[in-house]
mmCIF file of C-alpha atoms in Angstrom:
data_model
loop_
_atom_site.group_PDB
_atom_site.id
_atom_site.type_symbol
_atom_site.label_atom_id
_atom_site.label_comp_id
_atom_site.label_asym_id
_atom_site.label_seq_id
_atom_site.Cartn_x
_atom_site.Cartn_y
_atom_site.Cartn_z
ATOM 1 C CA UNK A 1 25.902 -30.527 29.732
ATOM 2 C CA UNK A 2 26.882 -30.208 33.351
ATOM 3 C CA UNK A 3 23.715 -30.432 35.449
ATOM 4 C CA UNK A 4 23.440 -29.724 39.179
ATOM 5 C CA UNK A 5 20.467 -31.707 40.504
ATOM 6 C CA UNK A 6 19.008 -30.741 43.890
ATOM 7 C CA UNK A 7 16.441 -33.106 45.388
ATOM 8 C CA UNK A 8 14.969 -33.802 48.824
ATOM 9 C CA UNK A 9 14.498 -37.505 48.048
ATOM 10 C CA UNK A 10 16.751 -39.967 46.273
ATOM 11 C CA UNK A 11 17.609 -43.634 46.062
ATOM 12 C CA UNK A 12 17.647 -45.908 47.979
ATOM 13 C CA UNK A 13 14.528 -44.228 49.432
ATOM 14 C CA UNK A 14 11.460 -46.052 48.082
ATOM 15 C CA UNK A 15 9.108 -43.676 46.286
ATOM 16 C CA UNK A 16 8.278 -42.690 42.719
ATOM 17 C CA UNK A 17 10.207 -39.405 42.763
ATOM 18 C CA UNK A 18 13.401 -41.054 43.993
ATOM 19 C CA UNK A 19 13.169 -43.777 41.342
ATOM 20 C CA UNK A 20 12.447 -41.231 38.614
ATOM 21 C CA UNK A 21 15.439 -39.081 39.521
ATOM 22 C CA UNK A 22 17.650 -42.152 39.778
ATOM 23 C CA UNK A 23 16.653 -43.055 36.221
ATOM 24 C CA UNK A 24 17.432 -39.504 35.100
ATOM 25 C CA UNK A 25 20.944 -39.562 36.595
ATOM 26 C CA UNK A 26 21.744 -42.955 35.064
ATOM 27 C CA UNK A 27 20.403 -41.954 31.643
ATOM 28 C CA UNK A 28 22.147 -38.577 31.565
ATOM 29 C CA UNK A 29 25.445 -40.254 32.448
ATOM 30 C CA UNK A 30 24.911 -42.813 29.655
ATOM 31 C CA UNK A 31 24.352 -39.929 27.225
ATOM 32 C CA UNK A 32 27.674 -38.344 28.235
ATOM 33 C CA UNK A 33 26.347 -35.593 30.512
ATOM 34 C CA UNK A 34 27.813 -34.820 33.938
ATOM 35 C CA UNK A 35 25.625 -34.736 37.046
ATOM 36 C CA UNK A 36 26.415 -33.102 40.378
ATOM 37 C CA UNK A 37 23.898 -34.283 42.971
ATOM 38 C CA UNK A 38 22.803 -32.615 46.227
ATOM 39 C CA UNK A 39 20.486 -34.575 48.542
ATOM 40 C CA UNK A 40 19.798 -35.244 52.203
ATOM 41 C CA UNK A 41 21.944 -37.951 53.797
ATOM 42 C CA UNK A 42 20.399 -40.998 52.114
ATOM 43 C CA UNK A 43 23.301 -43.368 51.459
ATOM 44 C CA UNK A 44 26.684 -44.288 52.954
ATOM 45 C CA UNK A 45 28.202 -44.125 49.470
ATOM 46 C CA UNK A 46 27.896 -41.578 46.620
ATOM 47 C CA UNK A 47 25.218 -42.225 44.037
ATOM 48 C CA UNK A 48 26.575 -43.970 40.914
ATOM 49 C CA UNK A 49 26.677 -41.921 37.722
ATOM 50 C CA UNK A 50 27.478 -38.644 39.498
ATOM 51 C CA UNK A 51 30.562 -36.423 39.380
ATOM 52 C CA UNK A 52 29.915 -35.599 43.031
ATOM 53 C CA UNK A 53 27.139 -36.382 45.491
ATOM 54 C CA UNK A 54 26.935 -33.942 48.386
ATOM 55 C CA UNK A 55 24.695 -35.186 51.221
ATOM 56 C CA UNK A 56 23.303 -32.739 53.757
ATOM 57 C CA UNK A 57 22.405 -33.794 57.319
ATOM 58 C CA UNK A 58 18.828 -33.359 58.469
ATOM 59 C CA UNK A 59 15.932 -34.715 60.533
ATOM 60 C CA UNK A 60 13.205 -37.163 59.533
ATOM 61 C CA UNK A 61 9.701 -35.845 58.910
ATOM 62 C CA UNK A 62 7.185 -37.083 61.520
ATOM 63 C CA UNK A 63 4.441 -37.919 59.001
ATOM 64 C CA UNK A 64 6.865 -39.332 56.407
ATOM 65 C CA UNK A 65 9.929 -40.728 58.242
ATOM 66 C CA UNK A 66 11.465 -41.993 54.993
ATOM 67 C CA UNK A 67 12.072 -38.348 54.034
ATOM 68 C CA UNK A 68 14.426 -35.911 55.728
ATOM 69 C CA UNK A 69 14.252 -32.176 56.224
ATOM 70 C CA UNK A 70 17.874 -31.354 55.365
ATOM 71 C CA UNK A 71 19.913 -28.372 56.505
ATOM 72 C CA UNK A 72 20.549 -25.653 53.874
ATOM 73 C CA UNK A 73 23.463 -25.863 51.473
ATOM 74 C CA UNK A 74 26.744 -25.644 53.376
ATOM 75 C CA UNK A 75 30.221 -24.326 52.567
ATOM 76 C CA UNK A 76 31.484 -27.706 51.365
ATOM 77 C CA UNK A 77 28.556 -28.051 48.974
ATOM 78 C CA UNK A 78 29.051 -24.546 47.630
ATOM 79 C CA UNK A 79 32.690 -25.310 46.980
ATOM 80 C CA UNK A 80 31.824 -28.481 45.079
ATOM 81 C CA UNK A 81 29.283 -26.614 42.963
ATOM 82 C CA UNK A 82 31.713 -23.804 42.143
ATOM 83 C CA UNK A 83 34.364 -26.336 41.093
ATOM 84 C CA UNK A 84 31.783 -28.257 39.050
ATOM 85 C CA UNK A 85 30.602 -25.048 37.322
ATOM 86 C CA UNK A 86 27.212 -26.391 36.114
ATOM 87 C CA UNK A 87 25.506 -25.205 32.959
ATOM 88 C CA UNK A 88 22.078 -25.761 34.484
ATOM 89 C CA UNK A 89 20.511 -26.187 37.938
ATOM 90 C CA UNK A 90 17.497 -28.492 38.295
ATOM 91 C CA UNK A 91 15.718 -27.950 41.623
ATOM 92 C CA UNK A 92 13.625 -31.096 41.524
ATOM 93 C CA UNK A 93 11.692 -30.808 44.797
ATOM 94 C CA UNK A 94 10.276 -27.991 46.874
ATOM 95 C CA UNK A 95 11.683 -28.705 50.348
ATOM 96 C CA UNK A 96 14.917 -27.396 51.869
ATOM 97 C CA UNK A 97 17.345 -28.955 49.378
ATOM 98 C CA UNK A 98 15.289 -27.721 46.438
ATOM 99 C CA UNK A 99 15.089 -24.211 47.898
ATOM 100 C CA UNK A 100 18.869 -24.285 48.426
ATOM 101 C CA UNK A 101 19.358 -25.140 44.746
ATOM 102 C CA UNK A 102 16.957 -22.404 43.691
ATOM 103 C CA UNK A 103 18.791 -19.844 45.849
ATOM 104 C CA UNK A 104 22.232 -20.909 44.611
ATOM 105 C CA UNK A 105 21.158 -20.693 40.964
ATOM 106 C CA UNK A 106 19.665 -17.226 41.407
ATOM 107 C CA UNK A 107 22.740 -15.989 43.313
ATOM 108 C CA UNK A 108 25.202 -17.274 40.718
ATOM 109 C CA UNK A 109 23.148 -16.599 37.584
ATOM 110 C CA UNK A 110 23.127 -20.263 36.502
ATOM 111 C CA UNK A 111 19.947 -21.074 34.494
ATOM 112 C CA UNK A 112 17.308 -22.726 36.667
ATOM 113 C CA UNK A 113 14.624 -25.314 35.909
ATOM 114 C CA UNK A 114 12.295 -26.939 38.431
ATOM 115 C CA UNK A 115 9.964 -29.913 38.566
ATOM 116 C CA UNK A 116 6.615 -30.490 40.259
ATOM 117 C CA UNK A 117 6.170 -34.115 41.303
ATOM 118 C CA UNK A 118 3.844 -34.046 44.316
ATOM 119 C CA UNK A 119 0.451 -32.453 44.929
ATOM 120 C CA UNK A 120 1.434 -31.189 48.366
ATOM 121 C CA UNK A 121 -1.862 -29.353 49.049
ATOM 122 C CA UNK A 122 -3.811 -32.585 48.500
ATOM 123 C CA UNK A 123 -1.331 -34.573 50.610
ATOM 124 C CA UNK A 124 -1.569 -32.090 53.486
ATOM 125 C CA UNK A 125 -5.368 -32.247 53.328
ATOM 126 C CA UNK A 126 -5.097 -35.993 53.913
ATOM 127 C CA UNK A 127 -3.337 -35.248 57.199
ATOM 128 C CA UNK A 128 -5.924 -32.696 58.332
ATOM 129 C CA UNK A 129 -4.227 -29.547 57.012
ATOM 130 C CA UNK A 130 -6.645 -28.717 54.196
ATOM 131 C CA UNK A 131 -6.849 -25.095 55.363
ATOM 132 C CA UNK A 132 -3.284 -24.545 54.161
ATOM 133 C CA UNK A 133 -4.136 -25.060 50.474
ATOM 134 C CA UNK A 134 -3.923 -21.406 49.404
ATOM 135 C CA UNK A 135 -0.672 -20.521 51.246
ATOM 136 C CA UNK A 136 0.971 -23.728 50.037
ATOM 137 C CA UNK A 137 0.047 -22.971 46.440
ATOM 138 C CA UNK A 138 1.418 -19.439 46.800
ATOM 139 C CA UNK A 139 4.699 -20.866 48.101
ATOM 140 C CA UNK A 140 4.819 -23.263 45.151
ATOM 141 C CA UNK A 141 4.209 -20.381 42.749
ATOM 142 C CA UNK A 142 7.113 -18.500 44.314
ATOM 143 C CA UNK A 143 9.418 -21.508 44.124
ATOM 144 C CA UNK A 144 8.695 -22.397 40.495
ATOM 145 C CA UNK A 145 8.144 -18.879 39.180
ATOM 146 C CA UNK A 146 11.903 -18.199 39.224
ATOM 147 C CA UNK A 147 12.576 -21.019 36.733
ATOM 148 C CA UNK A 148 12.933 -20.882 32.979
ATOM 149 C CA UNK A 149 10.876 -24.083 32.799
ATOM 150 C CA UNK A 150 8.894 -26.220 35.211
ATOM 151 C CA UNK A 151 8.388 -29.900 34.439
ATOM 152 C CA UNK A 152 5.355 -31.878 35.592
ATOM 153 C CA UNK A 153 4.390 -35.495 34.897
ATOM 154 C CA UNK A 154 0.939 -35.356 33.266
ATOM 155 C CA UNK A 155 -1.546 -33.251 31.343
ATOM 156 C CA UNK A 156 -3.910 -33.052 34.316
ATOM 157 C CA UNK A 157 -1.086 -31.745 36.520
ATOM 158 C CA UNK A 158 -0.083 -29.166 33.909
ATOM 159 C CA UNK A 159 -3.702 -27.980 33.733
ATOM 160 C CA UNK A 160 -3.779 -27.770 37.529
ATOM 161 C CA UNK A 161 -0.617 -25.636 37.602
ATOM 162 C CA UNK A 162 -1.990 -23.321 34.950
ATOM 163 C CA UNK A 163 -5.216 -22.913 36.929
ATOM 164 C CA UNK A 164 -3.145 -21.892 39.947
ATOM 165 C CA UNK A 165 -1.402 -19.147 38.013
ATOM 166 C CA UNK A 166 1.846 -20.714 36.797
ATOM 167 C CA UNK A 167 2.529 -18.407 33.854
ATOM 168 C CA UNK A 168 6.031 -19.448 32.797
ATOM 169 C CA UNK A 169 6.821 -22.431 30.576
ATOM 170 C CA UNK A 170 5.267 -25.590 32.051
ATOM 171 C CA UNK A 171 6.357 -28.718 30.205
ATOM 172 C CA UNK A 172 5.242 -32.311 30.598
ATOM 173 C CA UNK A 173 8.018 -34.627 31.720
ATOM 174 C CA UNK A 174 6.209 -37.937 31.657
ATOM 175 C CA UNK A 175 7.432 -41.136 33.257
ATOM 176 C CA UNK A 176 8.907 -44.194 31.664
ATOM 177 C CA UNK A 177 8.873 -47.789 32.785
ATOM 178 C CA UNK A 178 11.310 -50.667 32.374
ATOM 179 C CA UNK A 179 9.220 -53.057 30.304
ATOM 180 C CA UNK A 180 11.902 -55.724 30.395
ATOM 181 C CA UNK A 181 11.943 -55.750 34.187
ATOM 182 C CA UNK A 182 8.184 -55.344 34.724
ATOM 183 C CA UNK A 183 6.671 -57.946 32.429
ATOM 184 C CA UNK A 184 3.884 -60.553 32.240
ATOM 185 C CA UNK A 185 6.649 -63.073 31.567
ATOM 186 C CA UNK A 186 7.413 -63.043 35.305
ATOM 187 C CA UNK A 187 4.042 -64.606 36.171
ATOM 188 C CA UNK A 188 4.600 -67.719 38.317
ATOM 189 C CA UNK A 189 2.047 -69.892 40.074
ATOM 190 C CA UNK A 190 4.230 -70.275 43.162
ATOM 191 C CA UNK A 191 4.291 -66.481 43.615
ATOM 192 C CA UNK A 192 0.484 -66.405 43.419
ATOM 193 C CA UNK A 193 0.326 -69.025 46.172
ATOM 194 C CA UNK A 194 2.728 -66.945 48.252
ATOM 195 C CA UNK A 195 0.747 -63.725 47.791
ATOM 196 C CA UNK A 196 -2.625 -65.261 48.630
ATOM 197 C CA UNK A 197 -2.788 -69.026 49.236
ATOM 198 C CA UNK A 198 -5.849 -70.576 47.621
ATOM 199 C CA UNK A 199 -6.840 -67.429 45.748
ATOM 200 C CA UNK A 200 -8.840 -67.739 42.549
ATOM 201 C CA UNK A 201 -8.312 -64.072 41.665
ATOM 202 C CA UNK A 202 -5.887 -61.530 43.153
ATOM 203 C CA UNK A 203 -6.298 -57.770 43.271
ATOM 204 C CA UNK A 204 -3.043 -55.924 43.904
ATOM 205 C CA UNK A 205 -2.266 -52.550 45.452
ATOM 206 C CA UNK A 206 1.302 -51.181 45.553
ATOM 207 C CA UNK A 207 2.197 -47.925 47.302
ATOM 208 C CA UNK A 208 2.491 -46.083 50.587
ATOM 209 C CA UNK A 209 0.030 -46.910 53.330
ATOM 210 C CA UNK A 210 -0.881 -43.312 54.073
ATOM 211 C CA UNK A 211 -3.988 -41.090 54.073
ATOM 212 C CA UNK A 212 -3.276 -39.439 50.726
ATOM 213 C CA UNK A 213 -3.456 -42.835 48.971
ATOM 214 C CA UNK A 214 -7.144 -43.312 49.924
ATOM 215 C CA UNK A 215 -6.687 -46.943 51.049
ATOM 216 C CA UNK A 216 -9.858 -46.528 53.106
ATOM 217 C CA UNK A 217 -11.814 -46.384 49.824
ATOM 218 C CA UNK A 218 -10.301 -49.660 48.623
ATOM 219 C CA UNK A 219 -10.892 -51.415 51.943
ATOM 220 C CA UNK A 220 -14.534 -50.306 51.890
ATOM 221 C CA UNK A 221 -14.889 -51.526 48.319
ATOM 222 C CA UNK A 222 -13.299 -54.922 48.880
ATOM 223 C CA UNK A 223 -16.139 -56.536 50.917
ATOM 224 C CA UNK A 224 -18.506 -55.537 48.104
ATOM 225 C CA UNK A 225 -16.163 -57.176 45.596
ATOM 226 C CA UNK A 226 -16.044 -60.344 47.714
ATOM 227 C CA UNK A 227 -19.811 -60.363 48.115
ATOM 228 C CA UNK A 228 -20.214 -60.204 44.340
ATOM 229 C CA UNK A 229 -17.443 -62.577 43.282
ATOM 230 C CA UNK A 230 -17.098 -64.936 46.232
ATOM 231 C CA UNK A 231 -14.406 -65.852 48.776
ATOM 232 C CA UNK A 232 -11.947 -66.825 46.036
ATOM 233 C CA UNK A 233 -10.871 -63.209 45.500
ATOM 234 C CA UNK A 234 -8.096 -61.705 47.648
ATOM 235 C CA UNK A 235 -6.491 -58.275 47.927
ATOM 236 C CA UNK A 236 -2.690 -58.218 48.233
ATOM 237 C CA UNK A 237 -1.295 -54.943 49.624
ATOM 238 C CA UNK A 238 2.388 -54.189 48.982
ATOM 239 C CA UNK A 239 3.897 -51.223 50.811
ATOM 240 C CA UNK A 240 4.354 -49.632 54.204
ATOM 241 C CA UNK A 241 3.664 -46.312 55.859
ATOM 242 C CA UNK A 242 2.100 -44.495 58.814
ATOM 243 C CA UNK A 243 -1.351 -46.028 58.272
ATOM 244 C CA UNK A 244 -0.138 -49.642 58.298
ATOM 245 C CA UNK A 245 -1.246 -50.629 61.807
ATOM 246 C CA UNK A 246 -4.618 -48.900 61.503
ATOM 247 C CA UNK A 247 -5.329 -50.438 58.094
ATOM 248 C CA UNK A 248 -4.326 -53.916 59.219
ATOM 249 C CA UNK A 249 -6.568 -53.638 62.271
ATOM 250 C CA UNK A 250 -9.593 -52.576 60.195
ATOM 251 C CA UNK A 251 -8.997 -54.720 57.102
ATOM 252 C CA UNK A 252 -11.812 -57.042 56.020
ATOM 253 C CA UNK A 253 -11.332 -60.746 55.454
ATOM 254 C CA UNK A 254 -9.304 -61.606 52.377
ATOM 255 C CA UNK A 255 -6.816 -58.703 52.614
ATOM 256 C CA UNK A 256 -3.139 -59.682 52.874
ATOM 257 C CA UNK A 257 -0.450 -57.129 53.860
ATOM 258 C CA UNK A 258 2.957 -57.975 52.403
ATOM 259 C CA UNK A 259 5.133 -55.006 53.406
ATOM 260 C CA UNK A 260 7.690 -53.350 51.153
ATOM 261 C CA UNK A 261 8.903 -55.237 48.099
ATOM 262 C CA UNK A 262 11.560 -54.095 45.663
ATOM 263 C CA UNK A 263 13.450 -55.578 42.746
ATOM 264 C CA UNK A 264 12.422 -58.961 41.372
ATOM 265 C CA UNK A 265 9.998 -59.781 44.226
ATOM 266 C CA UNK A 266 8.053 -56.612 43.374
ATOM 267 C CA UNK A 267 8.026 -57.356 39.639
ATOM 268 C CA UNK A 268 6.859 -60.921 40.343
ATOM 269 C CA UNK A 269 4.068 -59.638 42.603
ATOM 270 C CA UNK A 270 2.721 -57.464 39.786
ATOM 271 C CA UNK A 271 2.871 -60.291 37.260
ATOM 272 C CA UNK A 272 1.178 -62.751 39.626
ATOM 273 C CA UNK A 273 -1.933 -60.579 40.121
ATOM 274 C CA UNK A 274 -5.050 -60.352 37.962
ATOM 275 C CA UNK A 275 -6.039 -56.726 38.469
ATOM 276 C CA UNK A 276 -4.383 -53.568 39.814
ATOM 277 C CA UNK A 277 -6.574 -51.637 42.259
ATOM 278 C CA UNK A 278 -5.375 -48.072 42.833
ATOM 279 C CA UNK A 279 -7.710 -45.738 44.767
ATOM 280 C CA UNK A 280 -5.429 -42.673 45.084
ATOM 281 C CA UNK A 281 -6.805 -39.448 43.577
ATOM 282 C CA UNK A 282 -3.771 -37.313 44.528
ATOM 283 C CA UNK A 283 -1.254 -38.648 41.996
ATOM 284 C CA UNK A 284 0.568 -36.352 39.604
ATOM 285 C CA UNK A 285 1.427 -39.443 37.553
ATOM 286 C CA UNK A 286 1.402 -42.775 39.402
ATOM 287 C CA UNK A 287 4.626 -44.700 38.793
ATOM 288 C CA UNK A 288 3.130 -47.865 40.233
ATOM 289 C CA UNK A 289 0.346 -47.674 37.656
ATOM 290 C CA UNK A 290 2.958 -47.651 34.889
ATOM 291 C CA UNK A 291 4.631 -50.695 36.453
ATOM 292 C CA UNK A 292 1.279 -52.490 36.628
ATOM 293 C CA UNK A 293 0.552 -51.704 32.969
ATOM 294 C CA UNK A 294 3.964 -53.015 31.944
ATOM 295 C CA UNK A 295 3.149 -56.204 33.868
ATOM 296 C CA UNK A 296 0.012 -56.675 31.781
ATOM 297 C CA UNK A 297 -2.493 -55.729 34.487
ATOM 298 C CA UNK A 298 -5.668 -53.790 33.765
ATOM 299 C CA UNK A 299 -6.147 -50.971 36.277
ATOM 300 C CA UNK A 300 -9.124 -49.633 38.202
ATOM 301 C CA UNK A 301 -8.443 -46.076 39.383
ATOM 302 C CA UNK A 302 -10.203 -42.752 40.093
ATOM 303 C CA UNK A 303 -10.865 -40.377 37.224
ATOM 304 C CA UNK A 304 -8.693 -37.660 38.774
ATOM 305 C CA UNK A 305 -5.022 -36.771 38.702
ATOM 306 C CA UNK A 306 -2.157 -38.030 36.623
ATOM 307 C CA UNK A 307 -3.443 -41.597 36.344
ATOM 308 C CA UNK A 308 -5.928 -40.515 33.677
ATOM 309 C CA UNK A 309 -3.013 -40.272 31.220
ATOM 310 C CA UNK A 310 -2.422 -44.003 31.679
ATOM 311 C CA UNK A 311 -5.738 -45.588 32.624
ATOM 312 C CA UNK A 312 -7.654 -45.326 29.375
ATOM 313 C CA UNK A 313 -11.185 -46.797 29.495
ATOM 314 C CA UNK A 314 -11.600 -49.534 26.933
ATOM 315 C CA UNK A 315 -7.860 -49.799 26.391
ATOM 316 C CA UNK A 316 -5.946 -50.216 29.681
ATOM 317 C CA UNK A 317 -8.525 -50.213 32.480
ATOM 318 C CA UNK A 318 -11.547 -48.514 34.005
ATOM 319 C CA UNK A 319 -11.927 -45.090 35.646
ATOM 320 C CA UNK A 320 -14.406 -44.458 38.458
ATOM 321 C CA UNK A 321 -15.547 -41.403 40.433
ATOM 322 C CA UNK A 322 -13.018 -40.526 43.147
ATOM 323 C CA UNK A 323 -13.628 -41.768 46.699
ATOM 324 C CA UNK A 324 -16.630 -43.901 45.689
ATOM 325 C CA UNK A 325 -16.272 -47.437 47.108
ATOM 326 C CA UNK A 326 -19.428 -48.711 45.402
ATOM 327 C CA UNK A 327 -18.278 -47.531 41.956
ATOM 328 C CA UNK A 328 -14.799 -48.938 42.572
ATOM 329 C CA UNK A 329 -16.244 -52.316 43.538
ATOM 330 C CA UNK A 330 -18.541 -52.387 40.507
ATOM 331 C CA UNK A 331 -15.647 -51.703 38.109
ATOM 332 C CA UNK A 332 -13.432 -54.346 39.731
ATOM 333 C CA UNK A 333 -16.249 -56.898 39.576
ATOM 334 C CA UNK A 334 -16.872 -56.125 35.904
ATOM 335 C CA UNK A 335 -13.256 -57.038 35.137
ATOM 336 C CA UNK A 336 -13.061 -60.038 37.457
ATOM 337 C CA UNK A 337 -16.188 -61.571 35.936
ATOM 338 C CA UNK A 338 -15.269 -60.966 32.285
ATOM 339 C CA UNK A 339 -12.157 -62.932 31.373
ATOM 340 C CA UNK A 340 -12.124 -61.695 27.772
ATOM 341 C CA UNK A 341 -12.379 -58.020 28.754
ATOM 342 C CA UNK A 342 -9.730 -58.384 31.415
ATOM 343 C CA UNK A 343 -7.371 -60.095 28.979
ATOM 344 C CA UNK A 344 -7.969 -57.474 26.284
ATOM 345 C CA UNK A 345 -7.299 -54.605 28.697
ATOM 346 C CA UNK A 346 -4.190 -56.404 29.956
ATOM 347 C CA UNK A 347 -2.858 -56.573 26.397
ATOM 348 C CA UNK A 348 -3.671 -52.899 25.921
ATOM 349 C CA UNK A 349 -1.908 -52.062 29.173
ATOM 350 C CA UNK A 350 1.255 -53.803 28.076
ATOM 351 C CA UNK A 351 1.129 -52.152 24.644
ATOM 352 C CA UNK A 352 0.847 -48.663 26.179
ATOM 353 C CA UNK A 353 3.754 -49.357 28.525
ATOM 354 C CA UNK A 354 5.914 -50.409 25.575
ATOM 355 C CA UNK A 355 5.383 -46.919 24.127
ATOM 356 C CA UNK A 356 6.783 -45.324 27.303
ATOM 357 C CA UNK A 357 10.285 -46.610 27.709
ATOM 358 C CA UNK A 358 12.562 -44.501 29.884
ATOM 359 C CA UNK A 359 15.044 -43.812 27.082
ATOM 360 C CA UNK A 360 12.555 -41.862 24.968
ATOM 361 C CA UNK A 361 11.052 -40.012 27.939
ATOM 362 C CA UNK A 362 14.424 -38.906 29.303
ATOM 363 C CA UNK A 363 15.794 -37.908 25.905
ATOM 364 C CA UNK A 364 12.867 -35.489 25.634
ATOM 365 C CA UNK A 365 13.775 -34.034 29.021
ATOM 366 C CA UNK A 366 17.395 -33.537 27.957
ATOM 367 C CA UNK A 367 16.129 -31.734 24.841
ATOM 368 C CA UNK A 368 14.074 -29.449 27.099
ATOM 369 C CA UNK A 369 17.198 -28.795 29.173
ATOM 370 C CA UNK A 370 18.981 -27.616 26.010
ATOM 371 C CA UNK A 371 16.020 -25.403 25.105
ATOM 372 C CA UNK A 372 16.055 -23.871 28.586
ATOM 373 C CA UNK A 373 19.758 -23.089 28.209
ATOM 374 C CA UNK A 374 19.109 -21.388 24.872
ATOM 375 C CA UNK A 375 16.211 -19.313 26.208
#
């Protein structure tokens, strides 16, 4: 197949959507498919694995400077697409690049599929724009309603889309994880000392430092965890974002901010921790949760959103009511104080991750592409 992929975020930008789409491009190329890629200007060189990579200029978003609002598809991009002659257009995101892909597919009659990765109404509410929920959902319905299929990452997200009136084919495109790269085998005592010198137990959070991630819940829970367990427990926070300065200023004792980590340093940080603490209730999947599971970490997370497909009570972690610091602290303490339970859930976490390798997940997506073409 020749696939034209339009996305408003792509590698080397650090987020789950960019990493997921990077895995898709690499896998499709390995399977002998051809990918034409349209993105904002994200890299000085074309993305590997692509037939062409057209990058559109744009401006950074104030609340998310890592992302760009790109200009619409230009004449050069249209020429590349016409020469490429794709069998299928995948508009993977709902900002300007995605809308350009949607428009080009409808104008040329090329079959269109879309994907829903981000709960934008919930994100906007975190920035004080909760009153926009209904108009944003209507815009999302318009965007995705033109597609033969829409892919989303979890059962809870599919149910959410159906509740909001998505009546066309909504398929689950789950997420894989590299279980060779993210592995308990990377656990090293010197990394533990680097993350939190003198720590007896380490809780880990990985992700953006932004309102939609509910870090305020975790930072309210952590003093309760310390009061119950003692000063030997630390919270290591990996990531960056618009809330960084505010969170650092308000953080209780025992919280260590480590900034962005990628590659081996990130994998080693996961493996060095004892428990993954993830308070976000706005996830459509939670790629960092999958990475934590692959690293053998039990997870404490809210019982809302895409994480419920991965955090299975009694098998991989514990679920708590959303935005409840006391419940979050109680669950974390239960795992910190019970070595046997924590070890058993860590083994279950690793076992679940081994069932979700990228190869199988992406082969299912390619099969859905073929079904969309035959529709």
